[in-house]
Coordinates of C-alpha atoms in Angstrom, one line a residue:
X297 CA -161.6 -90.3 67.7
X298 CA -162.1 -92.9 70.9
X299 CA -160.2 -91.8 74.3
X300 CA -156.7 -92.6 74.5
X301 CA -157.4 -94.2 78.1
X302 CA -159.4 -97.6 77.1
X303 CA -156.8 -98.9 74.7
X304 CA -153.8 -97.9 77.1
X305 CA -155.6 -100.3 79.5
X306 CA -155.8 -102.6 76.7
X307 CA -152.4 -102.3 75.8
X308 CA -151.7 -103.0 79.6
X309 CA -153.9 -105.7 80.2
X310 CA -151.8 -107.7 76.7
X311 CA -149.0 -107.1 78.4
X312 CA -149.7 -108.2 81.7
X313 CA -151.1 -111.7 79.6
X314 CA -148.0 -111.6 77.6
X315 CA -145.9 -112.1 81.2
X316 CA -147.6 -114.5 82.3
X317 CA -147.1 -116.8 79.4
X318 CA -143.7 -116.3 79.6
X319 CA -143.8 -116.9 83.5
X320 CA -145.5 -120.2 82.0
X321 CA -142.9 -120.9 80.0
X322 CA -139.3 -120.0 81.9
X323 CA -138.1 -122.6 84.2
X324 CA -137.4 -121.5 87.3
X325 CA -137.6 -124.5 89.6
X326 CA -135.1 -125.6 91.9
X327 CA -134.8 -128.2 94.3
X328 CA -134.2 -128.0 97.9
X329 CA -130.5 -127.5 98.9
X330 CA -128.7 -131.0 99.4
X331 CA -125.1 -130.8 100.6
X332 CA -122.8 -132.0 97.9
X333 CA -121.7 -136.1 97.8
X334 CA -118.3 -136.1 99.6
X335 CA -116.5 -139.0 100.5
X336 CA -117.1 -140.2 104.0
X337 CA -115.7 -142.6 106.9
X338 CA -117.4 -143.9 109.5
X339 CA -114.5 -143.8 111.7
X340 CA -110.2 -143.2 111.1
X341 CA -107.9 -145.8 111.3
X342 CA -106.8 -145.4 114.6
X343 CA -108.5 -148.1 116.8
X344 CA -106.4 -148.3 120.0
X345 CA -109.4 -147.0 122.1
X346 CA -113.4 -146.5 121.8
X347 CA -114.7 -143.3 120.4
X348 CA -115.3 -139.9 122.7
X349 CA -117.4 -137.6 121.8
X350 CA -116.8 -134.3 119.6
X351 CA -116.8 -132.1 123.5
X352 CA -114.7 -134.1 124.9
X353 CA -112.1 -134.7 121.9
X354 CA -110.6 -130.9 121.5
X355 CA -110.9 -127.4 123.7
X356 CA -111.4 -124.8 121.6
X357 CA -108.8 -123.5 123.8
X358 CA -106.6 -126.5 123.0
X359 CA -103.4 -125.1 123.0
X360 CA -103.5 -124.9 126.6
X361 CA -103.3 -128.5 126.8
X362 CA -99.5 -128.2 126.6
X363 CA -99.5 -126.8 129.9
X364 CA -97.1 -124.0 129.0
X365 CA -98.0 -120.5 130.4
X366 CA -95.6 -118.5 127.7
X367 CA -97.5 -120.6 125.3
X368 CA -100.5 -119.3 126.2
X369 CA -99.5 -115.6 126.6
X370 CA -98.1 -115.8 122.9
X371 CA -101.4 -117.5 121.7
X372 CA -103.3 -114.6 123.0
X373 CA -100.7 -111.6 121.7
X374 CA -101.0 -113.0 118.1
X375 CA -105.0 -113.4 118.3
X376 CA -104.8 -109.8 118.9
X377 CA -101.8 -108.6 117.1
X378 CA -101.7 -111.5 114.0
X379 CA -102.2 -109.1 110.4
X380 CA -103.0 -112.1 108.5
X381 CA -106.1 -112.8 110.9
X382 CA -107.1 -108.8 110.7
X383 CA -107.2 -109.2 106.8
X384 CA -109.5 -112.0 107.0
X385 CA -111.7 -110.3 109.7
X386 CA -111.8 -107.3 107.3
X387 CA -112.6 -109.1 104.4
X388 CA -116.0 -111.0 106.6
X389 CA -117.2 -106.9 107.3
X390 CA -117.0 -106.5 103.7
X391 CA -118.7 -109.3 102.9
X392 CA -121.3 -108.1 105.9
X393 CA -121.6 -104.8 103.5
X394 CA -122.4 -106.6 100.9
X395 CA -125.7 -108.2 102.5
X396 CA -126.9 -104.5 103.2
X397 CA -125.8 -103.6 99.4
X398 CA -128.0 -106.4 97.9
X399 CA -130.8 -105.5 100.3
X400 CA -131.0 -102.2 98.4
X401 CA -131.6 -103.1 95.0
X402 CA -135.3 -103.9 96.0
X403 CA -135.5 -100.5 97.5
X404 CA -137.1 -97.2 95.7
X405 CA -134.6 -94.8 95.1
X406 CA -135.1 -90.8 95.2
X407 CA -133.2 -88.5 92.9
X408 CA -133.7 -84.7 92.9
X409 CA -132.6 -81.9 91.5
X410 CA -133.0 -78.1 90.8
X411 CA -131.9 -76.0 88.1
X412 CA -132.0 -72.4 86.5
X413 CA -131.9 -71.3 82.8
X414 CA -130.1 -67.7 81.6
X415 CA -130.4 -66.4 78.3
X416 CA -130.2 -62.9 76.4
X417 CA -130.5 -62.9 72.9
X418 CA -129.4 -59.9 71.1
X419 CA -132.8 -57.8 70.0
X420 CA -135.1 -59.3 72.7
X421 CA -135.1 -59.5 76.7
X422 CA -133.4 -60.8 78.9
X423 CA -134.9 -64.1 80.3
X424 CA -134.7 -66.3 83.1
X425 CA -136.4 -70.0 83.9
X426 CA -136.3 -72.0 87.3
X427 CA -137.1 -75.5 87.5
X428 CA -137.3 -77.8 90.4
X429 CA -137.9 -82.0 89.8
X430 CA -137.9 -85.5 91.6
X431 CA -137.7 -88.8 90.6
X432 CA -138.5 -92.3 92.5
X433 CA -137.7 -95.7 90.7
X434 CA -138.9 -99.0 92.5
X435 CA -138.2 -102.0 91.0
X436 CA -140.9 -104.4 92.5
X437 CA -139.6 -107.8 93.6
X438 CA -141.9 -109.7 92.9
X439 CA -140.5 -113.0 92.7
X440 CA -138.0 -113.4 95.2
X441 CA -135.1 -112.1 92.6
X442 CA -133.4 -109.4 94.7
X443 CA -134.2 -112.1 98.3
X444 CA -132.1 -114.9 96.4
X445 CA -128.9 -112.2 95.5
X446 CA -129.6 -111.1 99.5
X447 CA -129.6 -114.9 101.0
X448 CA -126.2 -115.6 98.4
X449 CA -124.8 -112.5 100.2
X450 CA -125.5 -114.1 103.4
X451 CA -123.7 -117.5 102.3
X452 CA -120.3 -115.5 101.2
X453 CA -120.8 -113.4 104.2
X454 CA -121.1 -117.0 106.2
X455 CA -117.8 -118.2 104.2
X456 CA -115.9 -115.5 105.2
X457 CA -116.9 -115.9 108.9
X458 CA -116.0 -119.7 108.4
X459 CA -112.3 -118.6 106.6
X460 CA -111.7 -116.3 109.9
X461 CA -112.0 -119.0 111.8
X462 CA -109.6 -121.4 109.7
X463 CA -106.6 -118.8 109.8
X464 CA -107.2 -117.9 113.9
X465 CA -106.4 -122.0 113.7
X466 CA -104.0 -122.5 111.6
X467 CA -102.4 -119.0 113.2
X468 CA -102.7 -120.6 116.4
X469 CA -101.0 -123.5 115.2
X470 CA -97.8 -122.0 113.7
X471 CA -97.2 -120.1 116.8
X472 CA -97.5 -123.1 118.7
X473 CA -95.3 -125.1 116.4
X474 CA -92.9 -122.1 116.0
X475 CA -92.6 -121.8 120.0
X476 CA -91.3 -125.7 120.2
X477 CA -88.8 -125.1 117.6
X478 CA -87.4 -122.2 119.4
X479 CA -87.6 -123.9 122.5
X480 CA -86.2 -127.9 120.8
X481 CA -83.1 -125.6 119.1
X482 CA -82.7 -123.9 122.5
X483 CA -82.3 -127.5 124.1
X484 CA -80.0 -128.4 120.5
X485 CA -78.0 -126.1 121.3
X486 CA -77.4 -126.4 125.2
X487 CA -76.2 -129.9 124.6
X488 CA -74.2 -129.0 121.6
X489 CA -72.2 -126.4 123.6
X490 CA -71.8 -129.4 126.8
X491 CA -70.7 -131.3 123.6
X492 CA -67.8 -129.1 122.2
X493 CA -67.0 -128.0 125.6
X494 CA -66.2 -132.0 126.4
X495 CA -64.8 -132.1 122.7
X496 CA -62.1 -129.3 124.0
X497 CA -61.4 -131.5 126.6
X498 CA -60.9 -134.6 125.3
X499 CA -58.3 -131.9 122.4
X500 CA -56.2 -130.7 124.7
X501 CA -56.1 -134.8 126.5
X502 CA -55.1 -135.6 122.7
X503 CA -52.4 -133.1 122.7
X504 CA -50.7 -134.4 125.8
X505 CA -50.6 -137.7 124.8
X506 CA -49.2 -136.6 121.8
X507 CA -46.5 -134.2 123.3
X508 CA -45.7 -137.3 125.2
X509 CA -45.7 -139.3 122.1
X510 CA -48.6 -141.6 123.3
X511 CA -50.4 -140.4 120.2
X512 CA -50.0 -140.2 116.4
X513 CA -50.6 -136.2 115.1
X514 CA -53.7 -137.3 112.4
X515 CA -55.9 -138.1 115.9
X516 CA -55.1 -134.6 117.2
X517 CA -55.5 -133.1 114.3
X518 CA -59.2 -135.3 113.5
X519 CA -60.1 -133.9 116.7
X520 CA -59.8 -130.6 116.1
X521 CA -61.7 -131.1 112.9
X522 CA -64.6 -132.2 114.9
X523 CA -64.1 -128.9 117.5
X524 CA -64.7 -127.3 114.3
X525 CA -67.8 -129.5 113.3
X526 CA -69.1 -128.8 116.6
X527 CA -68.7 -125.1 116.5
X528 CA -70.3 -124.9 113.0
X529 CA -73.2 -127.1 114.2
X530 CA -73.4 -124.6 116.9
X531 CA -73.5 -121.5 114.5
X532 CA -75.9 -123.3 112.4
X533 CA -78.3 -124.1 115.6
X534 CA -78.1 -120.5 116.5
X535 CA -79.1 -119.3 113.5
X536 CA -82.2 -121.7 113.1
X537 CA -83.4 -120.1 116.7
X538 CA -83.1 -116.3 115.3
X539 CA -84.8 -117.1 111.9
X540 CA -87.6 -119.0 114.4
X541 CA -88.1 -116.1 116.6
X542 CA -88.5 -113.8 113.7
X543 CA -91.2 -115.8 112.0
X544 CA -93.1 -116.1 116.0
X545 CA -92.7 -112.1 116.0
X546 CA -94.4 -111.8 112.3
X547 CA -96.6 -114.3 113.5
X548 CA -97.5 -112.0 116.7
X549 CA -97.7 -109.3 114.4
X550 CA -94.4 -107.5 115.4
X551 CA -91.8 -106.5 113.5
X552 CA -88.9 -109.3 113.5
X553 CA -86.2 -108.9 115.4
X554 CA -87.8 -107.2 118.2
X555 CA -89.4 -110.6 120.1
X556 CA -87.0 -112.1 122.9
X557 CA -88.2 -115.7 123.5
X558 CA -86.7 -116.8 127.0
X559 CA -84.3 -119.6 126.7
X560 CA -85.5 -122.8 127.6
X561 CA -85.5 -126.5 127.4
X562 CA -88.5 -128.7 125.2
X563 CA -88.7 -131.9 127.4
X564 CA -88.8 -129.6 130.9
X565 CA -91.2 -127.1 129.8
X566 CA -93.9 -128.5 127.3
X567 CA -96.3 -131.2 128.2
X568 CA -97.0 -133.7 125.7
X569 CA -101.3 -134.4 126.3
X570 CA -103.1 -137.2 125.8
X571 CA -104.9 -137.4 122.4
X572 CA -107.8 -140.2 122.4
X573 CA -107.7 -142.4 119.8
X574 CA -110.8 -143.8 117.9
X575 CA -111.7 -140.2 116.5
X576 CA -115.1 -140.1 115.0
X577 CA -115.0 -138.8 111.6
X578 CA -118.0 -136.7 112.1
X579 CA -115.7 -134.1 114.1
X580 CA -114.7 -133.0 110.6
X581 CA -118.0 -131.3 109.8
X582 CA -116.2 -128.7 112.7
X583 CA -113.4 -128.0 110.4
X584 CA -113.7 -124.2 109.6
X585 CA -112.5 -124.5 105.5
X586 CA -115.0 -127.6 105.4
X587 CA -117.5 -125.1 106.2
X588 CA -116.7 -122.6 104.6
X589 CA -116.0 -124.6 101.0
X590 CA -120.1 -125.2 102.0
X591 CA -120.9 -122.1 101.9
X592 CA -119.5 -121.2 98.6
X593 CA -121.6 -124.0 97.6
X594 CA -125.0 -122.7 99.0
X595 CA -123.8 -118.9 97.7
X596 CA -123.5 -120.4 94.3
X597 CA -126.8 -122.3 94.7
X598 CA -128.3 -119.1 95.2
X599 CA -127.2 -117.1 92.4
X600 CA -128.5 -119.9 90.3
X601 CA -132.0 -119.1 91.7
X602 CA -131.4 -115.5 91.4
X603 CA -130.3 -115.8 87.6
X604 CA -133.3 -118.1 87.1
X605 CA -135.9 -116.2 88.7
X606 CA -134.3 -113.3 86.2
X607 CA -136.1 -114.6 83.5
X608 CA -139.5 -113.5 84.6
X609 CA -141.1 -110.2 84.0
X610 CA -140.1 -107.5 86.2
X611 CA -142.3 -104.5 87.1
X612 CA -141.1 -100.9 87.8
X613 CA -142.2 -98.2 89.0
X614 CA -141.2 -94.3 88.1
X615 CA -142.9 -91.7 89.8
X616 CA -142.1 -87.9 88.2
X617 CA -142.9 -84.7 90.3
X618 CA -141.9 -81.1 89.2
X619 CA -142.3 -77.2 88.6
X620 CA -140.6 -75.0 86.3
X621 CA -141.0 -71.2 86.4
X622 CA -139.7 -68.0 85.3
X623 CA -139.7 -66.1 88.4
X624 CA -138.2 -68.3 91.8
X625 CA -140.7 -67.0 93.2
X626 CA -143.5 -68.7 91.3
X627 CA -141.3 -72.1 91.6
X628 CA -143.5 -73.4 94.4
X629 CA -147.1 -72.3 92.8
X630 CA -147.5 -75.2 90.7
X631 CA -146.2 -78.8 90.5
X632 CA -147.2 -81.7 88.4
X633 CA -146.8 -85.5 89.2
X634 CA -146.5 -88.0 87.2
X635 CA -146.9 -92.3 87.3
X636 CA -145.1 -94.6 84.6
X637 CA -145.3 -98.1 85.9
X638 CA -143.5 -100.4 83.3
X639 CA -143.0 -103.9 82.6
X640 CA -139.8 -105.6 80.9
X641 CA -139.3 -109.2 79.6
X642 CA -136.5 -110.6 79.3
X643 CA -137.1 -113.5 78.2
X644 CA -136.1 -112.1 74.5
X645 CA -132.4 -111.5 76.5
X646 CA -130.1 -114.0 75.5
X647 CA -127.9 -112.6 78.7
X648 CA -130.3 -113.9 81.1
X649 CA -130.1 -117.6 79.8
X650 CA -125.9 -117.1 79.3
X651 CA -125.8 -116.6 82.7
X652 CA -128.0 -119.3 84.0
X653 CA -125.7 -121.5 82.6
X654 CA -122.4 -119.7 84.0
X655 CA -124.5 -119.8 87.5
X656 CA -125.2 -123.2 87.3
X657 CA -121.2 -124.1 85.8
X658 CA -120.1 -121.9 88.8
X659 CA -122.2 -124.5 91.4
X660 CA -120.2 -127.2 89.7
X661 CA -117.0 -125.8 90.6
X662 CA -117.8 -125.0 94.1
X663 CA -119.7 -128.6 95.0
X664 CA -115.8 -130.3 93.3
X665 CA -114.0 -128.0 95.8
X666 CA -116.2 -129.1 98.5
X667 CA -115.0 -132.1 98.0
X668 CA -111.5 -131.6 97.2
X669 CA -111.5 -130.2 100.6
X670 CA -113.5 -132.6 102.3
X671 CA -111.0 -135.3 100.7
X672 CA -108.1 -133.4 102.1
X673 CA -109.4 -133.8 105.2
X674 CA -109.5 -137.3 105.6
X675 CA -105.9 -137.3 104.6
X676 CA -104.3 -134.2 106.9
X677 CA -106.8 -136.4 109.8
X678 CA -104.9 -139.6 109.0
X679 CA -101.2 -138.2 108.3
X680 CA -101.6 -137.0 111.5
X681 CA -102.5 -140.3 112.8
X682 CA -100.2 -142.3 111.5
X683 CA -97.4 -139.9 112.4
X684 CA -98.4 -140.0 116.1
X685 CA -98.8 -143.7 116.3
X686 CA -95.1 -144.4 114.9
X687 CA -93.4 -141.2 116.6
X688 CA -95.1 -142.7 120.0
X689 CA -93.1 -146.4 119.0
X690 CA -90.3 -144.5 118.1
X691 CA -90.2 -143.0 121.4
X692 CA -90.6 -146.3 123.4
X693 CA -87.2 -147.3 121.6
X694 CA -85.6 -144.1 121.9
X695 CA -86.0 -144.0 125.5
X696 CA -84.8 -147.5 125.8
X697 CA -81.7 -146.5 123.6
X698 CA -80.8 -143.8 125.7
X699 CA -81.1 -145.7 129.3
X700 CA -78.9 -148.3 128.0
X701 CA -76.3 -145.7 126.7
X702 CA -76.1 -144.1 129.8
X703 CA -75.4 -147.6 131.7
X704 CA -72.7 -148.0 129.1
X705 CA -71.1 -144.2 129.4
X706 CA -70.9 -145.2 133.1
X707 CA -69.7 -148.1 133.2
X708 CA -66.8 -147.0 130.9
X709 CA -66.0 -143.9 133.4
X710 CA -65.9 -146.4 135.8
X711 CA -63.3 -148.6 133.7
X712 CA -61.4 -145.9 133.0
X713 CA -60.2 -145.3 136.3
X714 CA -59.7 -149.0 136.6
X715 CA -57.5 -148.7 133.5
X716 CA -59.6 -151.4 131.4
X717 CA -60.7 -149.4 129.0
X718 CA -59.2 -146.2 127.1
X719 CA -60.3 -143.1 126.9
X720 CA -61.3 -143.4 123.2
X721 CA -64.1 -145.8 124.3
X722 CA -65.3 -143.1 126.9
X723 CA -65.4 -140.6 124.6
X724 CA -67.4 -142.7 122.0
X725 CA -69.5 -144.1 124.3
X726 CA -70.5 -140.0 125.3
X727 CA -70.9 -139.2 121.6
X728 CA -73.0 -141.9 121.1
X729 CA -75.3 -141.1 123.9
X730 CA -75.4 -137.3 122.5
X731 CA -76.6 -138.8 119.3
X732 CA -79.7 -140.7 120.9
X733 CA -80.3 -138.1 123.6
X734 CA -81.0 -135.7 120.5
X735 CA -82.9 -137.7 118.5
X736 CA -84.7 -138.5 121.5
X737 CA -85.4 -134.7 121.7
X738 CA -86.5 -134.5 118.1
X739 CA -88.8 -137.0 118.9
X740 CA -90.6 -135.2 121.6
X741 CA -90.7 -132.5 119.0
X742 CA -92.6 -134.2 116.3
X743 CA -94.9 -135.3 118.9
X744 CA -96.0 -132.2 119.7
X745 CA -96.1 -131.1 116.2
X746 CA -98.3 -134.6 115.7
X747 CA -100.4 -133.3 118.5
X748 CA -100.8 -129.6 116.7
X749 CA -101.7 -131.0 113.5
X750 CA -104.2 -132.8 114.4
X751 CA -106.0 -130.7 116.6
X752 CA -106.0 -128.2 113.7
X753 CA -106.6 -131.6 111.4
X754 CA -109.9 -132.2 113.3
X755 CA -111.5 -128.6 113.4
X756 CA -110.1 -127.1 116.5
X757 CA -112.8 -127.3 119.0
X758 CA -115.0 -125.2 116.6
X759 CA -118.7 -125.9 117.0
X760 CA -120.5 -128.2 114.5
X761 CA -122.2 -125.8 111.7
X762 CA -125.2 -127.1 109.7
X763 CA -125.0 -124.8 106.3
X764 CA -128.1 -124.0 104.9
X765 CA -130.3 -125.3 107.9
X766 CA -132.1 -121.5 108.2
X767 CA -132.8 -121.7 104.1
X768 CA -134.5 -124.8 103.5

């Protein structure tokens, strides 16, 4: 009989051949990693002044821009306290786990164990047997399988970074936009109160000049109807502010109910800054989701590669070591070792080609909602644009409207005492002026909403990120 040892080698040495012709034949190619097509602009529509550069544009401390010092203390309590934001930091240390979890799969691993045997069979002796054994497993990387799963890790981990950063905007953004409509209903309602206060007034004038039978009842009575229309408005405005303060205090990541916002008026306190106009488009590649929707996109190229490079041979290692005895004592006296390296191929797995072609659908998905979001961009960018440009003209006429009112109101109170006018046309001319004065504060209100929006619209003052720059 010939040794066993020559036609192991043999055996080997097929095998080794037999890999690589299937190396040969399993494509595993793939090109450098391109960002996806997205739609682009060279510039936005706004063209009222030259471009500025991306440091100049937006602060990443932007908010401060408004001038308000509350502002800024709330900014910093929800940055701390905001649970939405914690989620999404807690999610990015998972996904930094997760880099460290697909770093071990190309480690060895090391199982031991120990164990004892007891029997006594009826007629013979008592008997006893100790054994003591080790194991080590490495699968060998050889090509770059368990690096690719490692570097997708490192995309998602990047992704989730990338989605913190998007919620600590838009977080920053609600609480700024929350604070104005505490502090717009705060003015609301100051001039509604001056309003029915006046409108109490001008009831119990009606109701003299009824007693004295001046006036019919039905103008007495509509007036008290609009003291009652006032009040409600009031309520109503009151209301608004609570259900604003509690969505600040959730916001700041305290329970609602217990946040006291100082009262305060919009136009006094808040500033409304200067945005530049002529925005370069390229200040979108700052936008957090952008870059994060780029990530996903490398992660999935990645697990393409890994599912590719899946197909090749893979090579493992298992390296035995133990003793058995029948007296503990003897355990230690002698110990054998053992070497198995192994080789599998699956090539012959239809798994490994099912999910090339899931990998590969999966990259499809995230390079559309790279896009989508990319897309989305544009429009939020030019909403916000278009929003500021006409709010700005409405402003011009608003505060045109409101300077002439208040010639007219008083010039009436003037007439009045001269006895050429009534004072129906004084009141009128007061309610009128109300009317503008609040929309003229609405106005200021959906400026610096405008002004919100599109600082969160054009990235925040985040720094640019090129994805995939350390990879290729």
């Amino acid at each position: 009989m010939k040794p066993l040892f020559p036609y192991s080698c043999r055996a080997g040495a097929a095998a080794c051949a037999l890999g690589a012709a299937l190396c040969g034949c399993a494509d595993v190619s793939m090109a450098p990693y391109q960002r996806p097509d997205a739609p682009a602009k060279a510039a936005f529509s706004a063209k009222e002044a030259a471009p500025v550069s991306a440091s100049d544009t937006i602060r990443p401390d932007w908010w401060k821009e408004f001038l308000d010092p509350y502002l800024d203390r709330l900014v910093a309590q929800a940055i701390e306290g905001n649970i939405d934001l914690r989620i999404l930091a807690a999610r990015s240390r998972v996904a930094q786990a997760q880099i460290g979890e697909a770093r071990a799969g190309a480690l060895p691993t090391l199982d031991a164990g120990a164990g004892a045997s007891f029997e006594k069979v009826t007629g013979q002796k008592f008997s006893q047997t100790f054994n003591l054994g080790t194991q080590v497993n490495w699968d060998i990387d050889i090509w770059g399988k368990f690096e690719k799963g490692v570097q997708a890790q490192q995309a998602g981990f990047q992704a989730s970074e990338a989605d913190w950063r998007a919620g600590y905007l838009s977080m920053v953004a609600d609480v700024s936009s929350a604070y104005f409509q505490i502090l717009q209903l705060d003015e609301q309602s100051a001039r509604q109160q001056q309003a029915l206060e006046r409108g109490r007034q001008i009831l119990a004038t009606y109701e003299a000049m009824h007693a004295a039978g001046l006036l019919p009842n039905t103008r007495v009575l509509q007036q008290r109807a609009e003291i009652n229309r006032l009040t409600s408005d009031l309520l109503e405005l009151r209301r608004a502010r609570d259900l604003a303060a509690n969505a600040l205090a959730t916001l700041l990541g305290r329970p609602a109910g217990e946040l006291t916002v100082p009262p305060g008026r919009l136009q006094q306190t808040v500033q409304l800054p200067p945005v530049p106009a002529g925005l370069p488009s390229q200040l979108l590649e700052r936008r957090p989701d952008i870059v994060a929707a780029e990530y996903r996109v490398l992660e999935a190229y990645n697990l393409v590669g890994q599912a590719k490079l899946a197909q090749l041979p893979s090579i493992s290692l298992t390296g035995r070591g133990g003793s058995a005895s029948f007296a503990l004592t003897d355990l230690l006296k002698t110990f054998t070792v053992g070497l198995m390296p192994s080789i599998n191929l699956p090539m012959f797995d239809p798994g490994v080609k099912a999910r090339i072609k899931t990998s590969e659908a999966q990259t499809k998905v995230a390079e559309e909602q790279y896009r989508r979001t990319v897309i989305g961009a544009f429009e939020e960018v030019e909403n916000a644009l278009v929003n500021l440009d006409a709010h700005r003209k409405q402003r011009a006429e608003l505060e045109q409207q409101v300077a002439q009112l208040e010639v007219v109101a008083r010039q009436f109170a003037g007439q009045l005492r001269e006895g050429v006018v009534s004072q129906l046309d004084v009141f009128e001319s007061e309610r009128s002026l109300l009317a503008a004065q609040l929309a003229l504060l609405a106005n200021h209100q959906q400026l610096l909403s405008d002004t919100v929006t599109l600082y969160k619209a054009l990235g925040g003052g985040w720094p640019a990120v090129q994805v995939g720059a350390a990879q290729r």
